[in-house]
XYZ file of C-alpha atoms in Angstrom:
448
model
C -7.525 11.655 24.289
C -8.331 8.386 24.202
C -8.203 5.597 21.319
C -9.950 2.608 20.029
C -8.391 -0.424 21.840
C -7.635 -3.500 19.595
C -9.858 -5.296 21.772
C -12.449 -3.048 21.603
C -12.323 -3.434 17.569
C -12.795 -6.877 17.962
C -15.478 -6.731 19.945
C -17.485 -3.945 17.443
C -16.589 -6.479 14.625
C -18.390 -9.472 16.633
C -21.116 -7.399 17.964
C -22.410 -5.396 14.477
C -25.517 -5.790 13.952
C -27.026 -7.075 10.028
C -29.644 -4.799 8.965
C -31.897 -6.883 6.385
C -31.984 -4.054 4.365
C -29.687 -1.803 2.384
C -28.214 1.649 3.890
C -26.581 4.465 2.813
C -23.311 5.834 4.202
C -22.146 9.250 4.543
C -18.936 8.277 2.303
C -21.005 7.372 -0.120
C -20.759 3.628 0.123
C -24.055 1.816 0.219
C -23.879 -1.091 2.396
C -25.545 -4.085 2.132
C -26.043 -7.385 4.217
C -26.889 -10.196 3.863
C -29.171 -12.775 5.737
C -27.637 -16.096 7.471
C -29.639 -17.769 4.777
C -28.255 -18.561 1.049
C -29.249 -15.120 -0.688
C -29.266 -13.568 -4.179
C -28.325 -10.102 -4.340
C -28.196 -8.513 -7.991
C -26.804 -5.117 -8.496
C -27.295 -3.010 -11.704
C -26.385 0.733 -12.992
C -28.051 3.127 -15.251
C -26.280 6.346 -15.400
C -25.689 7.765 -12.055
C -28.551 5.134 -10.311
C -27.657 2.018 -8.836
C -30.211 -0.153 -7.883
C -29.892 -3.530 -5.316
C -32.069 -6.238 -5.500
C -31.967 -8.404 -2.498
C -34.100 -11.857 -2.441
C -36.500 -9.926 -4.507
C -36.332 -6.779 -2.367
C -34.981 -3.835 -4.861
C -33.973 -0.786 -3.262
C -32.836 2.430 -5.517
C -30.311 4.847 -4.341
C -28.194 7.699 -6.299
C -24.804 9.500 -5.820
C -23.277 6.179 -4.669
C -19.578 6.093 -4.885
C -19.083 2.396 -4.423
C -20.730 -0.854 -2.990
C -20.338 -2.978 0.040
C -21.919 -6.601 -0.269
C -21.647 -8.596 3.529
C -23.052 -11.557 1.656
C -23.100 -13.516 5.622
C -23.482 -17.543 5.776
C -25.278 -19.385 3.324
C -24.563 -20.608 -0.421
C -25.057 -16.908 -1.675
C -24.555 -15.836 -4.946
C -24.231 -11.923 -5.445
C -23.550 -10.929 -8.874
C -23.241 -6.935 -10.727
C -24.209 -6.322 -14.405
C -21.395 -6.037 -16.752
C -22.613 -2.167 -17.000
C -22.354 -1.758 -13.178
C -18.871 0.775 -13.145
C -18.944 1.926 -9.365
C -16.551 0.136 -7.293
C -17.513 -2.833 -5.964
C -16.370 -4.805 -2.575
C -17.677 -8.260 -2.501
C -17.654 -10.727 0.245
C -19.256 -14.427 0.519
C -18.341 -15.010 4.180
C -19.246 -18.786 4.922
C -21.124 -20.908 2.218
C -20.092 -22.066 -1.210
C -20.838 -18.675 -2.808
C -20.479 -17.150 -6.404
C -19.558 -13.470 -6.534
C -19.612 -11.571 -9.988
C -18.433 -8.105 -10.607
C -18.948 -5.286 -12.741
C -17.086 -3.369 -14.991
C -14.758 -1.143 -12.440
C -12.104 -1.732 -9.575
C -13.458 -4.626 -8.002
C -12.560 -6.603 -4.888
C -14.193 -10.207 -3.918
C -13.573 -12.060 -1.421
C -14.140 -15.614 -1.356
C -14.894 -16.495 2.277
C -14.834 -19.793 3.885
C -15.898 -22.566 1.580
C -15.687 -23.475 -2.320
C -16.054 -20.364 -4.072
C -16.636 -19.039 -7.102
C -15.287 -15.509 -8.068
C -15.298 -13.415 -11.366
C -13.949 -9.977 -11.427
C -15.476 -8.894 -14.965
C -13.914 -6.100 -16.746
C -11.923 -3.383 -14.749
C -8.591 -4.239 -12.538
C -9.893 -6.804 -9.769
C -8.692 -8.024 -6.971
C -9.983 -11.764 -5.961
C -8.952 -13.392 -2.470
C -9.202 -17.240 -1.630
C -6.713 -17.480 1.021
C -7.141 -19.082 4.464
C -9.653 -21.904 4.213
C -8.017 -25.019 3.696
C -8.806 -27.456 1.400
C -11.905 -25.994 0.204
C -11.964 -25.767 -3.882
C -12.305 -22.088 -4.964
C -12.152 -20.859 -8.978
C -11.000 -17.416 -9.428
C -12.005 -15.576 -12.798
C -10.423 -12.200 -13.411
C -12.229 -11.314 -16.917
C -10.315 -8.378 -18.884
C -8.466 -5.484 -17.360
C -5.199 -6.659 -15.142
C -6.081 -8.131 -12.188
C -4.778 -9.693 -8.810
C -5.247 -12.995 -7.727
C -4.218 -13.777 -3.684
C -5.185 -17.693 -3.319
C -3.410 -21.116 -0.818
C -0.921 -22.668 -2.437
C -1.920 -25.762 -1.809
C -3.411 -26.548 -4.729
C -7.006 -26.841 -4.323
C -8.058 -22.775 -5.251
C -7.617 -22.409 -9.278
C -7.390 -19.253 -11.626
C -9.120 -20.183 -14.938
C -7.897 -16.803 -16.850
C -4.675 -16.300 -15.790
C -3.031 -14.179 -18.494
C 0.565 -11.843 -18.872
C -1.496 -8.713 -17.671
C -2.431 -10.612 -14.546
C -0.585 -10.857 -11.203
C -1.046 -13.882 -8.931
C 0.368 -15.215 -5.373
C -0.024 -18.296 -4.101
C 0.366 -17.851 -0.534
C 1.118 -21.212 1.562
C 1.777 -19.071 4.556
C 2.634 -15.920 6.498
C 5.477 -15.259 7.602
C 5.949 -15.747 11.293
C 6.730 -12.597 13.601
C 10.037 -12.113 15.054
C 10.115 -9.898 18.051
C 12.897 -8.572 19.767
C 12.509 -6.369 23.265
C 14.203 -6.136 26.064
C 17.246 -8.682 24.527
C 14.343 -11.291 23.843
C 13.182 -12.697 20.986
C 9.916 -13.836 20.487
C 8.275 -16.124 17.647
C 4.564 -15.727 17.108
C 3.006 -17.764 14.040
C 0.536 -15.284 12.075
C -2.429 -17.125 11.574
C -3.328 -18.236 7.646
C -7.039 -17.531 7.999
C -9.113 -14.525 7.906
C -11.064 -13.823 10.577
C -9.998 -10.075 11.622
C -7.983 -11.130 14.345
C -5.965 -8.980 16.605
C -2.042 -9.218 14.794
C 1.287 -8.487 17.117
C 2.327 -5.241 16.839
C 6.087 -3.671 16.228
C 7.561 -2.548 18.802
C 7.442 1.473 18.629
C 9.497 4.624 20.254
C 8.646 5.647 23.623
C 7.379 8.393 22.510
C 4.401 6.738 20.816
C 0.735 7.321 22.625
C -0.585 4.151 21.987
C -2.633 2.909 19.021
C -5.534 3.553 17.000
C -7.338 0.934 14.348
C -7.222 2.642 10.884
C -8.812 -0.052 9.084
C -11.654 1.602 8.237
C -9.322 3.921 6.037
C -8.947 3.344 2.479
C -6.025 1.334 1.628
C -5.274 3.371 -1.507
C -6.616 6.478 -2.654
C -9.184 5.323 -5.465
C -6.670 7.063 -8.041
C -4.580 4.586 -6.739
C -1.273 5.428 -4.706
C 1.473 8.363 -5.916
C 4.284 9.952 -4.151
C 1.822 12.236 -2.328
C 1.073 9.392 -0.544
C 3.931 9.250 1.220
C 5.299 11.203 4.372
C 8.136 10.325 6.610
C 7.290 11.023 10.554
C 9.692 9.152 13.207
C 10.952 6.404 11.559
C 15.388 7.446 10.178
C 13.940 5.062 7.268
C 14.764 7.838 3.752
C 16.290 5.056 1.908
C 12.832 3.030 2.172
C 10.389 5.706 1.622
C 12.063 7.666 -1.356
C 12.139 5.029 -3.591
C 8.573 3.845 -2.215
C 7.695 7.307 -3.445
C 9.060 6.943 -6.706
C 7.827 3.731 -7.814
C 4.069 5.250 -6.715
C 4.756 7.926 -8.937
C 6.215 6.014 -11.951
C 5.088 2.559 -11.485
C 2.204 2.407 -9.062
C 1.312 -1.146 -10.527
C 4.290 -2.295 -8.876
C 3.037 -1.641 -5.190
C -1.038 -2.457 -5.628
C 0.583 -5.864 -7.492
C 2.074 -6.438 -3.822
C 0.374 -5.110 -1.151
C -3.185 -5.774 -0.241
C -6.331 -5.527 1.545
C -7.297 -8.815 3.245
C -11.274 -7.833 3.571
C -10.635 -8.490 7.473
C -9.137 -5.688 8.798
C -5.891 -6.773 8.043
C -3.467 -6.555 5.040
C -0.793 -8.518 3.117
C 2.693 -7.788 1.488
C 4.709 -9.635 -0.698
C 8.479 -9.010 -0.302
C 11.044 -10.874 -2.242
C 14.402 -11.546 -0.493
C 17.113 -13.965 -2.763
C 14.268 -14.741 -5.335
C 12.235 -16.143 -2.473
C 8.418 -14.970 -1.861
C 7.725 -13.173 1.694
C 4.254 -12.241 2.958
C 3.579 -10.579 5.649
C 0.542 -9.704 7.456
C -0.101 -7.352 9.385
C -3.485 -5.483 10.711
C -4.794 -1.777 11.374
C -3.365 -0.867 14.289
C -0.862 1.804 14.439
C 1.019 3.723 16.604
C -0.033 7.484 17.155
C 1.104 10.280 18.533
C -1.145 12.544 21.413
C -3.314 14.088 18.598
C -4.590 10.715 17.332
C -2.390 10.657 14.207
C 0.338 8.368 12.739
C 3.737 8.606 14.410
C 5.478 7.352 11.592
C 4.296 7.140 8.185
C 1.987 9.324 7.631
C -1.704 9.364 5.844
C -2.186 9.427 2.223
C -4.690 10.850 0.067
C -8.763 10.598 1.305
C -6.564 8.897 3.881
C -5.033 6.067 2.648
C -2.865 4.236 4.674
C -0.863 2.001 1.842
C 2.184 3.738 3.169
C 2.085 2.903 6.362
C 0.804 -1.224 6.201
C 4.101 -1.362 3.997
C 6.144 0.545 6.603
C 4.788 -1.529 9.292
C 5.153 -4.648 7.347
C 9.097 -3.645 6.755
C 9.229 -3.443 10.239
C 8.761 -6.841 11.008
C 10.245 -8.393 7.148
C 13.635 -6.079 7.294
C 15.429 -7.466 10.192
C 13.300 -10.086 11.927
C 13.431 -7.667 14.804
C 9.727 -7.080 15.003
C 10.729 -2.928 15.752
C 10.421 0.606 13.785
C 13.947 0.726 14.965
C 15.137 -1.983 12.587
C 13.791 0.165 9.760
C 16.054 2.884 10.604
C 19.074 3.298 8.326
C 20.137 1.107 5.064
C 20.985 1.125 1.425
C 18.534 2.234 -1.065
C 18.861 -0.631 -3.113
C 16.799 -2.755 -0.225
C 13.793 -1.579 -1.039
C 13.882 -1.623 -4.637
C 14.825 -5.221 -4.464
C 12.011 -6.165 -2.060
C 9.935 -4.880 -4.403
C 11.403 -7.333 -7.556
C 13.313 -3.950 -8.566
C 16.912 -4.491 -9.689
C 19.881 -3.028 -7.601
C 20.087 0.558 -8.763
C 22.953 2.022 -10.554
C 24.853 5.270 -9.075
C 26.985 8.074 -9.218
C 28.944 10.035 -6.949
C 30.100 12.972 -8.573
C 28.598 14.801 -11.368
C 32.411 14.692 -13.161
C 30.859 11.046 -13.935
C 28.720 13.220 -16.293
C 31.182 15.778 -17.698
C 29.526 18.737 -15.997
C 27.083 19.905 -14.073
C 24.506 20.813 -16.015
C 25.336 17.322 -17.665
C 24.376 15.613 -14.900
C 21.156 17.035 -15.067
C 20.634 16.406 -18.680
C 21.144 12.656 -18.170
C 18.856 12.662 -14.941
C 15.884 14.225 -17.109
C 16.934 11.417 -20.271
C 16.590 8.396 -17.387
C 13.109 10.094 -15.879
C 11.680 10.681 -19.728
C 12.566 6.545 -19.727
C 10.881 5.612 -16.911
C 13.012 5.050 -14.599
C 13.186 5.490 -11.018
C 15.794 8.247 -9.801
C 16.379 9.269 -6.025
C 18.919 11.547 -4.493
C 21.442 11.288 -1.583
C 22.865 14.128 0.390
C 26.031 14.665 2.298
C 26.177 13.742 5.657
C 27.033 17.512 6.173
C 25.703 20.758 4.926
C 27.059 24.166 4.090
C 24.544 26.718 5.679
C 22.506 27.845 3.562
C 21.971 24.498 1.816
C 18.364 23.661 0.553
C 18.748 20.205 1.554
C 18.549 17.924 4.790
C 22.213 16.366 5.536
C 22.420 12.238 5.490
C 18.805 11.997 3.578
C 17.415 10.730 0.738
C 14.950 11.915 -1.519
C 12.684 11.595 -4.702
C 13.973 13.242 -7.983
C 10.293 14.807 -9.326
C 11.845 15.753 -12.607
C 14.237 18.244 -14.672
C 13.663 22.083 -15.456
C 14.608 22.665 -18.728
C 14.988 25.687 -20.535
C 13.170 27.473 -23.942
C 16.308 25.296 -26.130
C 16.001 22.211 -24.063
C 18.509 22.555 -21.525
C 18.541 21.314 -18.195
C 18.677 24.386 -15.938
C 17.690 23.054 -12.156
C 16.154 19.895 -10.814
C 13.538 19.524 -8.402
C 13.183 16.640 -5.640
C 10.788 15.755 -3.221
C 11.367 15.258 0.263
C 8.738 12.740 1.985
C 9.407 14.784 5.227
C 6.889 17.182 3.602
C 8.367 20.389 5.179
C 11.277 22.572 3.841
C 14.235 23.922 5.653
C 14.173 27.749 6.327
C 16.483 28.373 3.425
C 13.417 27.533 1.035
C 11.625 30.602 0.246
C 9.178 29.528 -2.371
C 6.305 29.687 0.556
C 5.054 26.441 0.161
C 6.851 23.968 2.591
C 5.564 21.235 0.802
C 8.635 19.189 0.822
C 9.390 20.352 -2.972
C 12.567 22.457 -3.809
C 14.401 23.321 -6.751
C 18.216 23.300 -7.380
C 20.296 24.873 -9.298
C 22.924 22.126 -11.463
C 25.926 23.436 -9.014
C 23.759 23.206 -6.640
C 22.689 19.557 -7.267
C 26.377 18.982 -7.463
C 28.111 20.604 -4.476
C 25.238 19.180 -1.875
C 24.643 15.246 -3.461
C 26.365 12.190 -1.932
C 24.678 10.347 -5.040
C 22.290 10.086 -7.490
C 20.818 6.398 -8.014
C 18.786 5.226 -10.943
C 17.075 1.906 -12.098
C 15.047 1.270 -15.049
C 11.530 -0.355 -13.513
């Protein structure tokens, strides 16, 4: 099997043709481009309907899941009624344009020149970054949105309130990598042109790579611990409390990593208080069937998991390798992410008993916090659990008075050991409190 070089992806980007008219995609996205000229392109809803008037052209379509505007060159301005609740994905390209969204999930980006961007109501995304000096005003309207824009003063947000998140991004950070006992710098370039990124450097066993940019960052639920799946990568104390903050605080991942509009995405790490982004495109490595050797696909194929993976390989070490992900303390990620170092035991005696244990583990999930689990480096047979691994603590059973009888975790390996006869291997399994006890190496919480 063959895949999709990145030059080839390049090339299709350069080479697409721009129909003058609007089309319909099988995923239910309707597409529309615009002309090199400076265009107006008005989109409205009434129930299920949304119609797209282009330069006075209106074209009617139903069952549309979300919209595509390619607004091209030109001083365009392409602007949704406030009623208009389908997704929308907004881009000026070149010109001084004005882009105005609806009332749902929007994302607008800016382009090259002074732009003008309002998200309306719903939780936006607006992008400015990469063109220099040019004088861009972002608008996010109600809802909490997410404002990517230079640092260098000239872009402005003229709403920016508590329920917002913003980052003012002066540059990427530059890629370290190491093969062979070299190291090599490469600067990552600050504008947005869907160019070709470095790559990690990946297992021998890899087949290559394949361009998954045309997946869905996140799931249009937005990201949970389903998302996640651990493939090749020894990197548990990453991905378990990855899963965890998708499944109690997902704002705290869409907040930080994003989708560029290029074909490539961002991530903002935090190391000593100190901003990181890193950038990093589509490409990943695969395995002979065409899927992705380490982390895995999410849900309707989002691939959140694995631009964050990717981006830790490069952020973690400066070693520019999935082999520098392999192995570390679970408080890294969690203080990437502008988590707090979590707090631990290492016996249940810390909790009187057992079933104690298990009580306080269900009082800190009813609080919202974030709870993972570490095994022994060794296993009894018959244990339920991988040895030297880490995994997500889903929640407490509790019995008819309240009790806490068993816990259940979720490994992001998504298959269970033979001793697991529930007849799922989903990665779920349920423990007993001595259980819990005799198999742990810790339990680690933090309050997010």
């Amino acid at each position: 099997m063959s895949f999709q070089s990145k030059r080839t992806r390049q090339a299709a980007r350069a080479t697409c043709p721009e129909p003058l008219e609007p089309r319909q995609l099988l995923s239910g996205t309707l597409v529309v481009n615009g002309t090199s000229g400076s265009d107006v392109i008005h989109i409205a809803q009434s129930g299920s309907t949304v119609t797209v008037t282009k330069n006075g052209s209106e074209t009617t379509k139903t069952g549309v899941g979300s919209v595509l505007v390619n607004a091209g060159n030109g001083n365009d301005r392409v602007y949704a009624d406030s009623g208009v609740k389908v997704p929308l994905v907004l881009k000026g390209d070149a010109g001084n344009d004005s882009l105005v969204g609806g009332a749902g999930p929007d994302r607008l980006y800016g382009g090259t020149g002074s732009d003008t961007l309002a998200g309306g109501a719903g939780d936006d995304v607006l992008v400015t970054l990469g063109d220099g000096t040019a004088r861009d005003r972002l608008t996010g309207g109600s809802g909490h949105d997410n404002f990517w824009l230079d640092a260098n003063g000239a872009d402005a947000m003229t709403d920016l309130s508590s329920s917002d998140y913003y980052h003012k991004v002066a540059s990427f950070d530059s890629y370290r990598i190491s093969r062979s006992g070299k190291v090599t710098t490469i600067p990552v370039p600050a504008s947005l042109a869907g160019q070709d990124l470095a790559e990690p450097v990946v297992s021998s066993y890899a087949r290559g790579f394949r361009d998954f940019s045309d997946h869905p960052l996140f799931p249009s639920t937005g990201p949970s611990e389903a998302d996640v799946e651990q493939n090749f990568a020894a990197d548990c104390y990453f991905l378990a409390p990855t899963s965890s903050l998708a499944k109690i605080a997902p704002q705290r991942l869409t907040d930080r990593i994003v989708d560029l509009g290029d074909g490539t995405y961002a991530v903002n790490f935090l190391r000593d208080d100190e901003n990181h982004f890193v950038r990093v495109d589509g490409d990943l490595a695969v395995d002979s069937a065409g899927a992705p050797f380490y982390a895995g696909l999410g849900r309707e194929g989002s691939i959140w998991t694995a631009v964050l993976e990717k981006a830790w390989a490069f952020f973690r070490k400066g070693a520019g390798t999935y082999a520098s992900t392999d192995y570390g303390r679970i408080s890294e990620p969690y203080n990437a992410f502008g988590v707090a170092t979590p707090s631990g035991a290492f016996s249940a005696a810390v909790f009187g008993s057992n079933g104690g244990m298990l009580n306080t583990i269900g009082s800190y999930l009813a609080k919202g916090y974030s709870v993972v689990y570490s095994t022994k480096n060794t296993q009894p047979a018959g244990s339920k659990v991988r040895a030297n691994h880490v995994v997500l603590v889903d929640r407490v059973v509790r019995d008819s008075r309240g009790n806490a009888t068993a816990i259940v975790l979720r490994d992001q390996i998504k298959t269970d050991l033979p001793t697991v006869k529930d007849g799922k291997s989903d990665g779920y399994v349920t423990l007993t409190a001595a259980q819990a006890s005799a198999w742990m190496e810790a339990v680690k919480w933090v309050k997010v």
